[in-house]
Coordinates of C-alpha atoms in Angstrom, one line a residue:
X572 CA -48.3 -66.2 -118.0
X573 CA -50.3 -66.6 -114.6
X574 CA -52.3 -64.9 -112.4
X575 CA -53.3 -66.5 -109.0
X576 CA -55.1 -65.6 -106.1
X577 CA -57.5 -66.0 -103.0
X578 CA -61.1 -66.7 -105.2
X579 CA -64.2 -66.3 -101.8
X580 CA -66.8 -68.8 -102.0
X581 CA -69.3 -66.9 -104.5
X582 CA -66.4 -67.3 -106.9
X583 CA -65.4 -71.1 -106.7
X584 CA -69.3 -71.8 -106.6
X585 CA -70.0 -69.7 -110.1
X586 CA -66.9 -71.8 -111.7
X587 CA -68.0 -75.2 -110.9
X588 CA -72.0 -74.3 -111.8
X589 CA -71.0 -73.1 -115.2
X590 CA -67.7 -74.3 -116.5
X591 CA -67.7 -77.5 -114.2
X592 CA -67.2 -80.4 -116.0
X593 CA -65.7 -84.2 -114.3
X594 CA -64.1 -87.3 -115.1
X595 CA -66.8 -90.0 -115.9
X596 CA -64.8 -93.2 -116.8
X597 CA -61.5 -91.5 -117.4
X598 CA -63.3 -89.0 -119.8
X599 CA -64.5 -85.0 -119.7
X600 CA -68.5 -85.5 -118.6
X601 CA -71.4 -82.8 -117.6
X602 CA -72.1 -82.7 -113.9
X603 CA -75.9 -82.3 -114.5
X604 CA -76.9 -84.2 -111.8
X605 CA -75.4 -84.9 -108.2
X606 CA -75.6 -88.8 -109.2
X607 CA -72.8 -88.4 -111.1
X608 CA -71.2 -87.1 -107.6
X609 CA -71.9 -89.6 -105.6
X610 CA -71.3 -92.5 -107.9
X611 CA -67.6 -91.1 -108.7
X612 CA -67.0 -89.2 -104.6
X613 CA -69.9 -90.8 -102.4
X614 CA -67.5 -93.3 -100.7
X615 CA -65.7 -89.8 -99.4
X616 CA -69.1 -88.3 -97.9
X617 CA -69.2 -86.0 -101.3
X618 CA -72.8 -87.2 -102.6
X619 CA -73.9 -83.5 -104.1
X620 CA -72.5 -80.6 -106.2
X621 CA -72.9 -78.1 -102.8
X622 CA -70.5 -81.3 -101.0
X623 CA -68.0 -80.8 -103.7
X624 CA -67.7 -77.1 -103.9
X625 CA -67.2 -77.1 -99.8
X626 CA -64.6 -79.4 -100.4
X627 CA -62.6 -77.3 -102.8
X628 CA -63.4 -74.6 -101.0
X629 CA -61.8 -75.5 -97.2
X630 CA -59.5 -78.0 -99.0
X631 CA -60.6 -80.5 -96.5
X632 CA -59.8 -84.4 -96.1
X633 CA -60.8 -85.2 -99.1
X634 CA -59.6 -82.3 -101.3
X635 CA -57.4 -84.5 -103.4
X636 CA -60.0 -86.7 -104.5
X637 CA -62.2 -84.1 -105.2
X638 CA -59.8 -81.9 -107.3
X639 CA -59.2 -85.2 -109.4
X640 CA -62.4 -85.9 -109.8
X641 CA -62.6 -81.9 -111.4
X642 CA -62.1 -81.9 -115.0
X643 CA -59.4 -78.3 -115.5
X644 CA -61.6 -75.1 -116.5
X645 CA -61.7 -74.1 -120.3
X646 CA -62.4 -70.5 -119.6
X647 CA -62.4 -67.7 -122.6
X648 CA -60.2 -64.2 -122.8
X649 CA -61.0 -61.7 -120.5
X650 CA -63.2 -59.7 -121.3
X651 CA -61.8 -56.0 -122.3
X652 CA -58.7 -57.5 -122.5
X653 CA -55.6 -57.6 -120.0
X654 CA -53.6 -54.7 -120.3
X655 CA -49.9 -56.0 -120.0
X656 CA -48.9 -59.5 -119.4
X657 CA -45.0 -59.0 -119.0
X658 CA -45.1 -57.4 -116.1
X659 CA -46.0 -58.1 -112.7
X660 CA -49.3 -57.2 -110.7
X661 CA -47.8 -54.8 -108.4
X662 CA -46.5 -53.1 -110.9
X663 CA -49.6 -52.7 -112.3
X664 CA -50.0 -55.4 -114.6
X665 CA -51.8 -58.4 -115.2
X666 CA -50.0 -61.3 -114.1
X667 CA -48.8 -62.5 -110.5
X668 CA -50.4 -62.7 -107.4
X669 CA -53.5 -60.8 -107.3
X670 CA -54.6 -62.0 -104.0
X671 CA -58.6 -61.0 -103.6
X672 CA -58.7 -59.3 -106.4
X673 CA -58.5 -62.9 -108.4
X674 CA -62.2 -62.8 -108.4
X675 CA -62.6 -59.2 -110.6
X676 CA -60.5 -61.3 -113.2
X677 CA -62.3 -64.3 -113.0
X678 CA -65.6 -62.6 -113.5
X679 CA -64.1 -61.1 -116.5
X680 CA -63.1 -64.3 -118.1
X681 CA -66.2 -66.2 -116.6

């Protein structure tokens, strides 16, 4: 089941500080320093981790490169638990569109 949404900046940043991790030679690598940026995104004008996350963020000119570069998040359960995954967020529920609300979630699971 998904849940998808409209995450604000604060949001997107907290993701990519803590779970971020990038492909370095094809395999899953820390982003501990922006070096690791700019030798895998500098020849886009993305040389630094702030670079990156305003690229994600607008989805600007570069966005594709950038979200490749991205290894996918490993996040845990929510926690507290979702309520009922069957059914549909207007309902009530826990999965659908969620809109702005995505970032109550995501701090859950964060």
């Amino acid at each position: 089941y998904n849940t998808i949404g409209n995450p604000n900046l604060k949001t997107v940043r907290e993701l990519i500080y803590i779970r971020g991790f990038g492909k370095v030679n094809g395999q899953r690598g820390a982003i501990n320093d922006n070096t690791v940026i700019e030798q895998a995104l500098g020849k886009y004008g993305i040389v630094c981790i702030e670079d990156l996350i305003l690229e994600i963020f607008t989805v600007g000119p570069h966005f594709k490169q950038a979200n490749n570069f991205l290894w996918h998040f490993k996040l845990s359960c929510a926690k507290g638990g979702l309520r009922k995954i069957n059914n549909h967020f207007v309902e009530g529920r826990d999965f659908g569109n969620r809109e702005h609300f995505i970032n109550n979630i995501i701090r859950k699971i964060n």
